[in-house]
Amino acid sequence: MNKINYQSLCDSIISEADGGQVKPTLLLHVCCAPCSSYVIEYLEDHFDLTLFFHNPNITETEEYALRLDELSRFVVERPGKNFKIMTPKYDPDAFFGTAKGLEAEPEGGDRCTACYRLRLEKTAKAALDGGFDYFTTTLSVSPYKNSEKLNTIGLEMQEKYGVRYLVSDFKKKGGYLRSIELSSVYGLYRQDYCGCIFSAAEAEMRRKVNSDPQSI
């Protein structure tokens, strides 16, 4: 079975959007400044963007504030338009409710899929309420995120809420590498875990293994 080339589909939709007389509006779910850096660069000439920082999976208040501050700083310091950032109520309890019973799942497993759904559904609802033409997420720029799952959920939300979902695999075409480059240019904080306590524990374990001479 051939894999779907989501980034090719994304480019086709962008070409379609470029055919209109005005830029269509797009609500872009953003997880952090580094991931958003390339995606904003990629989309800003084609869509009227609004950023949607909805990440209840970031379960530590200080980490949430740091990532939001970095996103706000990046939007101000980068050249060009300063995009509006929408920040719904920070509600880590929503994530813990979604993750209940899935605590032992590994990174990339069912807990992560449930988390994708939580964030994408909130984005789709906000896109509907705000009258946006499209919605999508920066999450697919990460090589650690499953683009097929993200796009499947996004298309389900498109069907449910009636707002078009921009399928993507933003890590393609050098997108992930460009995000690293932009992070260096702007001195962005690059975290090594998604934000939840479960991924934080796995990241801590990786750090310990990598610092142990006997593990080499």
Coordinates of C-alpha atoms in Angstrom, one line a residue:
M1 CA 0.0 0.0 0.0
N2 CA 1.4 3.4 -1.1
K3 CA 1.8 6.0 1.6
I4 CA 0.0 9.3 1.1
N5 CA 2.2 12.2 0.3
Y6 CA 0.6 14.7 2.6
Q7 CA 3.0 17.5 1.8
S8 CA 2.2 17.2 -1.9
L9 CA -1.5 17.4 -1.1
C10 CA -0.7 20.5 1.1
D11 CA 1.0 22.2 -1.8
S12 CA -2.0 21.4 -4.1
I13 CA -4.3 23.1 -1.6
I14 CA -2.0 26.1 -1.3
S15 CA -2.0 26.4 -5.1
E16 CA -5.8 26.4 -5.0
A17 CA -5.9 29.0 -2.3
D18 CA -3.5 31.2 -4.2
G19 CA -6.1 31.3 -7.0
G20 CA -8.4 33.5 -5.0
Q21 CA -8.5 37.3 -5.0
V22 CA -7.9 37.5 -1.2
K23 CA -5.9 35.3 1.1
P24 CA -8.0 32.7 2.9
T25 CA -7.9 32.8 6.7
L26 CA -6.2 29.9 8.5
L27 CA -6.1 29.1 12.3
L28 CA -2.7 27.6 12.9
H29 CA -2.4 25.5 16.0
V30 CA 1.1 26.1 17.3
C31 CA 2.9 23.9 19.9
C32 CA 6.0 26.0 20.4
A33 CA 8.1 28.7 18.8
P34 CA 10.7 26.4 17.1
C35 CA 8.0 24.3 15.3
S36 CA 6.0 27.3 14.4
S37 CA 9.1 29.2 12.9
Y38 CA 9.3 27.2 9.7
V39 CA 5.5 26.6 9.3
I40 CA 4.8 30.3 9.6
E41 CA 7.5 31.0 7.0
Y42 CA 6.0 28.4 4.7
L43 CA 2.4 29.5 5.0
E44 CA 2.4 33.3 5.5
D45 CA 2.5 34.3 1.8
H46 CA -0.6 32.1 1.1
F47 CA -2.9 32.5 4.1
D48 CA -4.0 35.2 6.6
L49 CA -2.7 33.4 9.7
T50 CA -3.8 33.5 13.3
L51 CA -1.9 31.5 15.8
F52 CA -3.7 29.2 18.3
F53 CA -1.6 28.2 21.3
H54 CA -3.6 25.4 22.9
N55 CA -1.4 22.9 24.6
P56 CA -2.9 21.6 27.9
N57 CA -0.4 18.7 27.5
I58 CA 2.3 21.1 28.9
T59 CA 1.5 20.1 32.4
E60 CA 4.0 22.4 34.3
T61 CA 2.8 26.0 34.5
E62 CA 6.4 27.3 34.3
E63 CA 7.1 25.4 31.1
Y64 CA 3.8 26.5 29.6
A65 CA 4.6 30.1 30.3
L66 CA 8.1 29.8 28.9
R67 CA 6.9 28.3 25.6
L68 CA 4.2 30.9 25.2
D69 CA 6.7 33.7 26.0
E70 CA 9.1 32.3 23.4
L71 CA 6.4 32.2 20.8
S72 CA 5.4 35.8 21.5
R73 CA 9.0 36.9 21.3
F74 CA 9.6 35.1 18.0
V75 CA 6.4 36.7 16.5
V76 CA 7.6 40.2 17.5
E77 CA 11.3 39.7 16.5
R78 CA 10.8 38.1 13.1
P79 CA 10.5 40.3 10.0
G80 CA 7.1 40.9 8.5
K81 CA 3.7 40.7 10.0
N82 CA 3.2 40.2 13.7
F83 CA 0.5 37.6 14.0
K84 CA -2.3 37.5 16.6
I85 CA -1.9 34.7 19.1
M86 CA -5.1 33.2 20.5
T87 CA -4.6 31.6 23.9
P88 CA -7.6 29.7 25.2
K89 CA -7.7 28.9 29.0
Y90 CA -4.8 26.8 30.1
D91 CA -6.3 23.6 31.3
P92 CA -3.9 20.7 32.0
D93 CA -6.8 18.8 33.7
A94 CA -8.2 18.4 30.2
F95 CA -5.1 16.6 29.2
F96 CA -5.0 14.4 32.3
G97 CA -8.6 13.4 31.6
T98 CA -7.7 12.5 28.1
A99 CA -4.6 10.5 29.2
K100 CA -6.5 8.6 32.0
G101 CA -5.9 4.9 31.5
L102 CA -3.1 5.6 29.0
E103 CA -0.4 6.7 31.4
A104 CA 1.8 3.6 30.7
E105 CA 1.7 4.1 26.9
P106 CA 5.1 4.9 25.3
E107 CA 5.8 8.1 23.4
G108 CA 4.0 8.0 20.1
G109 CA 1.4 5.5 21.3
D110 CA -2.3 5.8 22.0
R111 CA -1.8 8.6 24.7
C112 CA -0.2 10.8 22.0
T113 CA -3.0 10.1 19.5
A114 CA -5.6 11.1 22.1
C115 CA -3.6 14.2 22.8
Y116 CA -3.5 15.1 19.1
R117 CA -7.3 14.7 19.0
L118 CA -7.7 16.9 22.1
R119 CA -5.8 19.8 20.6
L120 CA -7.0 19.5 17.0
E121 CA -10.7 19.3 18.1
K122 CA -10.3 22.5 20.1
T123 CA -8.6 24.1 17.1
A124 CA -11.4 23.1 14.8
K125 CA -14.1 24.4 17.1
A126 CA -12.2 27.7 17.4
A127 CA -11.9 27.9 13.6
L128 CA -15.6 27.3 13.2
D129 CA -16.5 29.9 15.9
G130 CA -14.0 32.4 14.4
G131 CA -15.2 32.0 10.8
F132 CA -11.8 30.7 9.5
D133 CA -11.5 29.1 6.1
Y134 CA -8.9 26.6 7.2
F135 CA -7.2 25.2 10.2
T136 CA -4.1 23.1 10.7
T137 CA -1.2 22.4 13.1
T138 CA 2.5 22.8 13.3
L139 CA 2.9 19.4 14.9
S140 CA 3.8 17.6 11.7
V141 CA 7.1 19.5 11.4
S142 CA 8.5 17.2 14.1
P143 CA 10.1 13.9 13.1
Y144 CA 8.7 12.5 16.4
K145 CA 5.1 13.2 15.5
N146 CA 3.0 10.8 13.3
S147 CA 1.8 12.8 10.3
E148 CA -0.6 10.1 9.2
K149 CA -2.4 10.1 12.6
L150 CA -2.4 13.9 12.7
N151 CA -3.9 14.2 9.2
T152 CA -6.5 11.5 9.8
I153 CA -7.7 13.3 12.9
G154 CA -7.6 16.6 11.2
L155 CA -9.8 15.4 8.4
E156 CA -12.2 13.9 10.9
M157 CA -12.5 17.3 12.5
Q158 CA -13.0 18.8 9.1
E159 CA -16.0 16.5 8.6
K160 CA -17.3 17.2 12.1
Y161 CA -17.0 21.0 12.2
G162 CA -17.2 21.9 8.5
V163 CA -13.9 23.9 8.4
R164 CA -11.4 22.7 5.9
Y165 CA -8.3 21.1 7.3
L166 CA -4.9 21.8 5.6
V167 CA -3.3 18.4 5.4
S168 CA 0.5 18.6 5.8
D169 CA 3.8 16.9 6.6
F170 CA 5.8 20.0 7.3
K171 CA 9.0 18.1 8.1
K172 CA 9.3 17.4 4.4
K173 CA 11.2 19.7 2.0
G174 CA 13.7 20.4 4.7
G175 CA 11.1 21.8 7.0
Y176 CA 12.5 20.3 10.2
L177 CA 16.1 21.3 9.4
R178 CA 14.9 24.9 8.6
S179 CA 13.1 25.0 12.0
I180 CA 16.5 24.2 13.6
E181 CA 18.2 26.9 11.6
L182 CA 15.6 29.5 12.5
S183 CA 15.8 28.5 16.2
S184 CA 19.5 29.2 16.1
V185 CA 19.0 32.6 14.3
Y186 CA 16.5 33.8 17.0
G187 CA 18.0 31.9 20.0
L188 CA 14.8 30.0 20.6
Y189 CA 14.4 27.6 23.5
R190 CA 14.2 24.1 22.0
Q191 CA 12.7 21.6 24.5
D192 CA 13.5 17.9 24.3
Y193 CA 10.0 16.6 25.3
C194 CA 6.5 17.4 24.2
G195 CA 5.4 19.0 27.5
C196 CA 3.6 16.3 29.5
I197 CA 4.9 14.7 32.6
F198 CA 5.1 11.3 30.8
S199 CA 7.3 12.6 28.0
A200 CA 9.4 14.6 30.6
A201 CA 10.1 11.3 32.4
E202 CA 11.2 9.6 29.2
A203 CA 13.4 12.6 28.3
E204 CA 15.0 12.4 31.8
M205 CA 15.7 8.7 31.3
R206 CA 17.3 9.4 27.9
R207 CA 19.6 12.1 29.5
K208 CA 20.7 9.7 32.2
V209 CA 21.4 6.9 29.7
N210 CA 23.4 9.3 27.4
S211 CA 25.4 10.6 30.3
D212 CA 26.3 7.1 31.6
P213 CA 29.8 6.1 30.3
Q214 CA 28.8 2.4 30.6
S215 CA 25.9 2.9 28.2
I216 CA 28.2 3.9 25.3

